[in-house]
Coordinates of C-alpha atoms in Angstrom, one line a residue:
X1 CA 28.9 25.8 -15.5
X2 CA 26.1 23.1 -14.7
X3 CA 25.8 20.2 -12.7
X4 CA 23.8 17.3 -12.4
X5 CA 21.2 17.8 -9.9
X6 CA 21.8 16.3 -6.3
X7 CA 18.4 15.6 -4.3
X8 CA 19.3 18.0 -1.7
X9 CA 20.6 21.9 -2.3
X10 CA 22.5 24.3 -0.1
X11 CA 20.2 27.3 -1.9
X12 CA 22.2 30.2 -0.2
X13 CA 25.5 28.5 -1.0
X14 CA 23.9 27.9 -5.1
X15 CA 23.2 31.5 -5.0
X16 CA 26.5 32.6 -4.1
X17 CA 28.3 30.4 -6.5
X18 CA 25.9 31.4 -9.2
X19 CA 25.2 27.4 -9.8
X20 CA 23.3 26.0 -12.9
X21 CA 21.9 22.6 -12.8
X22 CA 20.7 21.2 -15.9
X23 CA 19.6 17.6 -16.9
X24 CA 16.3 15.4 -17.4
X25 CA 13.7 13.6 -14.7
X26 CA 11.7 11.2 -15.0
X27 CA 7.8 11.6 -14.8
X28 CA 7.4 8.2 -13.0
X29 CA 9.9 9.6 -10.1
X30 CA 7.2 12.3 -9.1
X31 CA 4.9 11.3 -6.8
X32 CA 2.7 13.6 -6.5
X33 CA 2.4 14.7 -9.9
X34 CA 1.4 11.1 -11.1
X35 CA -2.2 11.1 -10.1
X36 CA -2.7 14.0 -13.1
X37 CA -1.1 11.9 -15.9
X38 CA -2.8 9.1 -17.6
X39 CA 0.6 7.1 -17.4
X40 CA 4.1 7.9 -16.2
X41 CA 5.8 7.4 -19.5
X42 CA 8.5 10.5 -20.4
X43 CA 11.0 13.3 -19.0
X44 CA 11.4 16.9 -18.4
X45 CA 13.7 18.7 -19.5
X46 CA 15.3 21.4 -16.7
X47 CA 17.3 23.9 -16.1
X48 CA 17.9 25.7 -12.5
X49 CA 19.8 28.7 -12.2
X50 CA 20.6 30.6 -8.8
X51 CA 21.6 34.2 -8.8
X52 CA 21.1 37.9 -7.5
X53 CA 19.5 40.1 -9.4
X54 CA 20.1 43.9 -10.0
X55 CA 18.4 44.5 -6.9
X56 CA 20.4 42.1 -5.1
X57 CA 17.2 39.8 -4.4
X58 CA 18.2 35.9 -4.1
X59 CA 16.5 33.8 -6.6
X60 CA 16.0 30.5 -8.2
X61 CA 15.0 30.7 -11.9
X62 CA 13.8 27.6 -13.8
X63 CA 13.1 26.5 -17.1
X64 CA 10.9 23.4 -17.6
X65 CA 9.9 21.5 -20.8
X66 CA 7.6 18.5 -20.9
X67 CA 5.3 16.1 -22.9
X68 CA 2.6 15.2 -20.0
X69 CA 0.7 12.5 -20.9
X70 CA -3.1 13.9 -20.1
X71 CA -6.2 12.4 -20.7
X72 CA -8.6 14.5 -22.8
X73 CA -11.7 14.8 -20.7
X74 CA -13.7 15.1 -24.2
X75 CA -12.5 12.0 -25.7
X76 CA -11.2 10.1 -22.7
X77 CA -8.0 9.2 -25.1
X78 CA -4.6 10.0 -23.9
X79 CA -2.4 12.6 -25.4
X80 CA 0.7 15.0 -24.7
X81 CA 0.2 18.1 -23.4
X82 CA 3.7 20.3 -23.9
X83 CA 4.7 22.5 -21.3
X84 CA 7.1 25.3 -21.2
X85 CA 7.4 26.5 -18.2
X86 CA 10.2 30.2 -17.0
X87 CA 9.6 30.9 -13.3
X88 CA 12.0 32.9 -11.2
X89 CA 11.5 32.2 -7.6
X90 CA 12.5 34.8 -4.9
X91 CA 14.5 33.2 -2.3
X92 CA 12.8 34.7 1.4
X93 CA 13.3 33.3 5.0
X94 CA 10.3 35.2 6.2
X95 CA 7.2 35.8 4.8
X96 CA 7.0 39.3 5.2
X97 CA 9.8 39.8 2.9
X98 CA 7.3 38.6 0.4
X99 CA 5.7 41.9 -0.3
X100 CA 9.2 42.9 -1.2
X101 CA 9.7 41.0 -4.4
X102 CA 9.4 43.0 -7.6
X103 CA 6.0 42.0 -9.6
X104 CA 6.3 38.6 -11.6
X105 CA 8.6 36.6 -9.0
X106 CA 6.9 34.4 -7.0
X107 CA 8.4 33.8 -3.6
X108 CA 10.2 30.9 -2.2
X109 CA 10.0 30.2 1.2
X110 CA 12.8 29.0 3.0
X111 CA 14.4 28.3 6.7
X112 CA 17.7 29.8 7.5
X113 CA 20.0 26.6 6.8
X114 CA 18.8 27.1 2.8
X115 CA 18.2 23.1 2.4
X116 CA 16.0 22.9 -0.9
X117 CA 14.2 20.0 -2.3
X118 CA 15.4 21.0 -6.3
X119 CA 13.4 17.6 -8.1
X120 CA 10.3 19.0 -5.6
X121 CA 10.6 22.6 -7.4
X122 CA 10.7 21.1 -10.6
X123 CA 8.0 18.6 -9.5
X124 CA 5.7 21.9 -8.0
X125 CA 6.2 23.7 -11.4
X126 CA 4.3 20.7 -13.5
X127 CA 1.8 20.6 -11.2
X128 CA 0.6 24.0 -11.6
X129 CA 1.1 23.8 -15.1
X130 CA -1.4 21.0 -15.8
X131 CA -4.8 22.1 -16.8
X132 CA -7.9 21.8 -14.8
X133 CA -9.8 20.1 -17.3
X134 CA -7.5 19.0 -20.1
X135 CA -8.6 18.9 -23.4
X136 CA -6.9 17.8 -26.3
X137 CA -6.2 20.7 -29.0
X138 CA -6.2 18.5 -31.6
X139 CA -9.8 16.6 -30.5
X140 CA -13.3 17.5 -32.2
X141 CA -15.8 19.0 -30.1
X142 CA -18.7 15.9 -29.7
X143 CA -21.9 17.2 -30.6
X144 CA -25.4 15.1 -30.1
X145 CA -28.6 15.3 -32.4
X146 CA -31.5 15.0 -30.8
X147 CA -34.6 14.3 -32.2
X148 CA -36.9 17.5 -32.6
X149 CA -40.3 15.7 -30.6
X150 CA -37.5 14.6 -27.8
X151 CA -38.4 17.9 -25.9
X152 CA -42.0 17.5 -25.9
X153 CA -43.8 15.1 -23.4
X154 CA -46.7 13.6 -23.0
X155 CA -50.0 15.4 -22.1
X156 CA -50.6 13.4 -18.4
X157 CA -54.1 14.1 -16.4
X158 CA -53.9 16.4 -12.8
X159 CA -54.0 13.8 -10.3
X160 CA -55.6 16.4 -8.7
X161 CA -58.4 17.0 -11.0
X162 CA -60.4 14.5 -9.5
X163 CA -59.9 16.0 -5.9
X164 CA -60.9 19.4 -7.7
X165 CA -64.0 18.0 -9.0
X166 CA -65.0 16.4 -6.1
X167 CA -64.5 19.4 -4.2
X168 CA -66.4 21.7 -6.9
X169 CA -69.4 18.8 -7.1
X170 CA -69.6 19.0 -2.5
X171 CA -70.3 22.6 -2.9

């Protein structure tokens, strides 16, 4: 069963209902994403699932889809970057429980009431997906000719040639 997301989650009380939450967000309602887009202009797709897994470990998976508008940093034009994101989050109250969670799940921190921020998670995942320097696939690498005397310079006199002759001619 899913449900349309609400801006603040009971995580312990998701988990033990096995909620899913599924629906769209804006770009231009995430804040802190914003300053890595070249505009705010389209959605993400999400889906949230709570559960316990075979081990009986608390988590939070989600699945992400996205067009980011980026700007290619080789041709300074915008373009969409897609993004696919699966992460399952390990829900921990402590963070020595961390070294607990089976490889792959990364942990989720969180204090005893549960209260999660689900837009913020979904928010955090984009964030790491965009690239450090993003290039557009599609863009030709720009190359420059230069011209083949460019390298060579200019024969210039010592200045100090005159200080060495001087020096040679007191002796």
């Amino acid at each position: 069963m899913s449900a349309p997301l609400p801006p603040v989650l009971d995580a312990w009380r998701m988990v033990a209902a096995k909620r899913l939450f599924e629906g769209r967000l804006p770009l231009s309602g995430m804040t802190r994403l914003l300053p890595a887009l070249a505009d705010a202009d389209g959605e993400c797709r999400f889906e949230m699932e709570f559960g316990r897994d075979a081990m009986d470990l608390r988590y939070v998976e989600l699945r992400i889809e996205a067009k980011l508008p980026l700007q290619c940093q080789r041709t300074l034009e915008r373009f969409l970057y897609p993004v696919r994101v699966t992460q399952r989050l390990g829900l921990i109250t402590d963070e020595a429980d961390e070294a607990a969670l089976p490889e792959g799940i990364e942990p989720l921190l969180l204090d005893a009431s549960g209260e999660l921020d689900p837009a913020g998670l979904v928010e955090d995942e984009l964030i790491l997906a965009v690239p450090v320097v993003p290039i557009d696939p599609n863009s030709t690498e720009v190359t420059a000719n230069w011209p083949a005397d460019a390298g060579e310079e200019e024969e210039k006199p010592n200045p100090f040639a005159a200080l060495a002759a001087l020096k040679a001619h007191k002796k």
